[in-house]
Short mmCIF file of C-alpha atoms in Angstrom, two decimals:
data_model
loop_
_atom_site.label_atom_id
_atom_site.label_comp_id
_atom_site.label_asym_id
_atom_site.label_seq_id
_atom_site.Cartn_x
_atom_site.Cartn_y
_atom_site.Cartn_z
CA GLU A 1 10.74 -10.60 42.43
CA ALA A 2 10.77 -13.18 39.66
CA LEU A 3 13.63 -15.17 41.25
CA GLY A 4 12.41 -18.64 42.11
CA GLN A 5 9.11 -18.08 40.32
CA PRO A 6 8.07 -20.12 37.28
CA VAL A 7 9.17 -18.47 34.05
CA GLU A 8 5.53 -18.52 32.92
CA LEU A 9 5.13 -15.46 35.16
CA LEU A 10 6.76 -13.45 32.35
CA MET A 11 4.56 -14.84 29.59
CA PRO A 12 1.17 -13.66 28.34
CA GLU A 13 -1.52 -16.11 27.31
CA PRO A 14 -1.66 -18.39 25.36
CA TYR A 15 2.09 -19.01 25.82
CA ARG A 16 1.75 -19.17 29.60
CA SER A 17 -0.56 -22.19 29.56
CA GLU A 18 1.28 -23.88 26.67
CA HIS A 19 4.82 -23.43 28.00
CA SER A 20 5.10 -26.71 29.87
CA SER A 21 3.90 -28.69 26.83
CA TYR A 22 6.60 -26.97 24.69
CA LEU A 23 9.24 -27.87 27.27
CA HIS A 24 8.08 -31.49 27.53
CA HIS A 25 8.01 -31.75 23.72
CA TYR A 26 11.65 -30.57 23.55
CA GLN A 27 12.76 -32.92 26.32
CA ARG A 28 11.06 -35.88 24.60
CA THR A 29 12.01 -35.16 20.99
CA GLY A 30 14.96 -32.74 21.02
CA ASP A 31 12.99 -30.66 18.50
CA ALA A 32 14.08 -27.09 19.35
CA ARG A 33 11.50 -24.47 18.58
CA ILE A 34 13.21 -21.69 20.48
CA ILE A 35 16.05 -23.25 22.49
CA GLY A 36 19.30 -22.32 20.82
CA ILE A 37 17.46 -20.35 18.15
CA GLY A 38 16.07 -17.13 19.59
CA ARG A 39 13.16 -15.20 18.13
CA GLU A 40 10.80 -12.30 18.59
CA VAL A 41 7.99 -13.08 21.01
CA GLU A 42 5.73 -11.26 23.45
CA GLY A 43 6.57 -10.79 27.10
CA LYS A 44 4.57 -9.63 30.06
CA ARG A 45 5.69 -6.86 32.40
CA LYS A 46 4.98 -6.76 36.12
CA SER A 47 2.24 -4.22 35.35
CA GLY A 48 0.57 -6.77 33.02
CA GLU A 49 1.53 -4.82 29.91
CA ILE A 50 2.39 -7.02 26.93
CA PHE A 51 5.54 -5.96 25.08
CA PRO A 52 7.63 -7.21 22.13
CA MET A 53 10.93 -8.85 23.00
CA HIS A 54 13.67 -10.97 21.52
CA LEU A 55 14.12 -14.14 23.53
CA SER A 56 17.21 -16.31 23.35
CA VAL A 57 17.13 -19.52 25.35
CA GLY A 58 20.10 -21.74 25.99
CA GLU A 59 20.35 -25.09 27.73
CA PHE A 60 23.01 -25.78 30.35
CA GLN A 61 24.27 -28.78 32.30
CA GLU A 62 26.46 -28.08 35.28
CA ALA A 63 27.45 -30.98 37.55
CA ASP A 64 24.14 -32.23 38.89
CA LEU A 65 22.14 -29.23 37.70
CA ASP A 66 20.34 -29.07 34.34
CA GLY A 67 18.43 -26.02 33.22
CA TYR A 68 17.79 -23.24 30.79
CA VAL A 69 18.98 -19.68 30.58
CA GLY A 70 16.86 -17.05 28.87
CA VAL A 71 18.08 -13.67 27.68
CA VAL A 72 15.42 -11.07 26.98
CA HIS A 73 15.92 -7.95 24.91
CA ASP A 74 13.04 -5.44 25.07
CA LEU A 75 12.08 -4.50 21.50
CA THR A 76 9.47 -1.87 22.36
CA ASP A 77 11.52 1.00 20.91
CA GLU A 78 12.59 -0.98 17.84
CA VAL A 79 9.03 -2.08 17.09
CA ALA A 80 7.78 1.49 17.52
CA GLN A 81 10.52 2.69 15.18
CA ARG A 82 9.61 0.03 12.60
CA GLN A 83 5.99 1.15 12.85
CA ARG A 84 7.00 4.79 12.32
CA LEU A 85 9.07 3.78 9.29
CA ASP A 86 6.13 1.77 7.91
CA ASP A 87 3.84 4.76 8.48
CA LEU A 88 6.33 7.07 6.73
CA ARG A 89 6.65 4.60 3.85
CA GLU A 90 2.87 4.46 3.49
CA SER A 91 2.68 8.25 3.64
CA HIS A 92 5.40 8.52 0.99
CA ILE A 93 3.57 6.08 -1.29
CA HIS A 94 0.34 8.04 -0.80
CA MET A 95 2.07 11.35 -1.57
CA SER A 96 3.67 9.82 -4.67
CA ARG A 97 0.26 8.68 -5.85
CA LEU A 98 -1.19 12.13 -5.25
CA ALA A 99 1.69 13.73 -7.17
CA SER A 100 1.16 11.30 -10.05
CA MET A 101 -2.57 11.98 -10.04
CA ASN A 102 -1.87 15.72 -10.07
CA GLN A 103 0.44 15.34 -13.07
CA LEU A 104 -2.07 13.10 -14.81
CA GLY A 105 -4.85 15.60 -14.11
CA THR A 106 -2.78 18.40 -15.62
CA VAL A 107 -2.08 16.34 -18.76
CA ILE A 108 -5.73 15.32 -19.08
CA ALA A 109 -6.93 18.91 -18.68
CA HIS A 110 -4.45 20.05 -21.34
CA GLU A 111 -5.30 17.27 -23.77
CA LEU A 112 -9.06 17.72 -23.38
CA ASN A 113 -8.82 21.48 -23.55
CA GLN A 114 -7.51 21.33 -27.13
CA PRO A 115 -10.50 19.60 -28.77
CA LEU A 116 -12.96 21.46 -26.54
CA THR A 117 -11.42 24.81 -27.56
CA ALA A 118 -11.53 23.79 -31.24
CA LEU A 119 -15.16 22.67 -30.81
CA THR A 120 -16.06 26.00 -29.23
CA ASN A 121 -14.29 27.91 -32.01
CA TYR A 122 -16.08 25.98 -34.78
CA LEU A 123 -19.48 26.48 -33.13
CA SER A 124 -18.72 30.16 -32.55
CA ALA A 125 -17.63 30.58 -36.18
CA GLY A 126 -20.84 28.89 -37.34
CA THR A 127 -22.92 31.23 -35.18
CA THR A 128 -21.04 34.26 -36.50
CA VAL A 129 -21.54 33.16 -40.13
CA VAL A 130 -25.29 32.65 -39.58
CA GLU A 131 -25.64 36.04 -37.82
CA THR A 132 -23.58 38.08 -40.30
CA GLN A 133 -24.36 36.54 -43.66
CA ALA A 134 -27.90 36.71 -45.02
CA ASP A 135 -27.51 33.89 -47.48
CA VAL A 136 -25.18 31.44 -45.75
CA PRO A 137 -23.93 28.69 -48.04
CA LYS A 138 -25.18 25.40 -46.69
CA GLU A 139 -21.83 23.72 -47.50
CA LYS A 140 -19.95 26.16 -45.27
CA LEU A 141 -22.24 25.43 -42.30
CA ILE A 142 -22.01 21.69 -42.91
CA GLN A 143 -18.21 21.96 -42.99
CA LEU A 144 -18.10 23.92 -39.69
CA MET A 145 -20.55 21.53 -37.99
CA GLY A 146 -18.57 18.54 -39.29
CA ARG A 147 -15.35 19.91 -37.81
CA ALA A 148 -17.11 20.63 -34.52
CA THR A 149 -18.44 17.05 -34.50
CA GLU A 150 -14.90 15.69 -35.11
CA GLN A 151 -13.57 17.62 -32.14
CA ALA A 152 -16.42 16.45 -29.88
CA ARG A 153 -15.68 12.84 -30.90
CA ARG A 154 -11.98 13.41 -30.31
CA ALA A 155 -12.67 14.56 -26.73
CA ALA A 156 -15.06 11.64 -26.15
CA ASP A 157 -12.47 9.18 -27.51
CA MET A 158 -9.83 10.57 -25.15
CA LEU A 159 -12.15 10.07 -22.18
CA SER A 160 -12.98 6.56 -23.35
CA ARG A 161 -9.29 5.64 -23.69
CA MET A 162 -8.56 7.06 -20.24
CA ARG A 163 -11.41 5.03 -18.75
CA GLY A 164 -10.03 1.94 -20.51
CA PHE A 165 -6.57 2.70 -19.18
CA VAL A 166 -7.86 2.80 -15.61
CA GLU A 167 -9.98 -0.32 -15.96
CA GLN A 168 -8.29 -3.68 -15.98
CA GLY A 169 -8.29 -5.68 -19.13
CA LYS A 170 -6.59 -5.77 -22.47
CA THR A 171 -4.95 -2.60 -23.67
CA CYS A 172 -5.16 -1.44 -27.24
CA LYS A 173 -1.94 0.03 -28.55
CA GLY A 174 -1.82 1.95 -31.78
CA PHE A 175 -1.23 5.26 -33.51
CA HIS A 176 -3.85 7.96 -33.27
CA ASP A 177 -4.14 11.32 -34.94
CA ILE A 178 -4.45 14.21 -32.52
#
């Protein structure tokens, strides 16, 4: 059905309307943009569907006949396969991020649990001392409250460092007691 028809019949816009200018440009300048090169372009099926294809165009001269020969390779399956691979790659990256976040969450929970448990223990010990001893030495309560305060600061510092780690900017490296 395409025999004898202009090749533009197989091209979607904007290539269809620009085709003759490309051909004239090549004939005038010899500047090959696709002739002898081949590349991935879009084609148009009889149904009007646009599809990916690899087009190789060659020039021929035979006796008194000059022309061009085009070879089309339908890339629909290859492009779909590339898309599936890209989707799988994206899914893999997403799953890797989730796994990393899960590991990070576990580490954070463990690290924060230590000072929070110590804080709870110091406060509980202080409450027990006040409830069970009639004349509680003030120094003992101050010591317990001081230790509880240290643990609360330790937990707050961990959260602050984690926030700083997530935010962009300069990082502060150093040794810290835990």
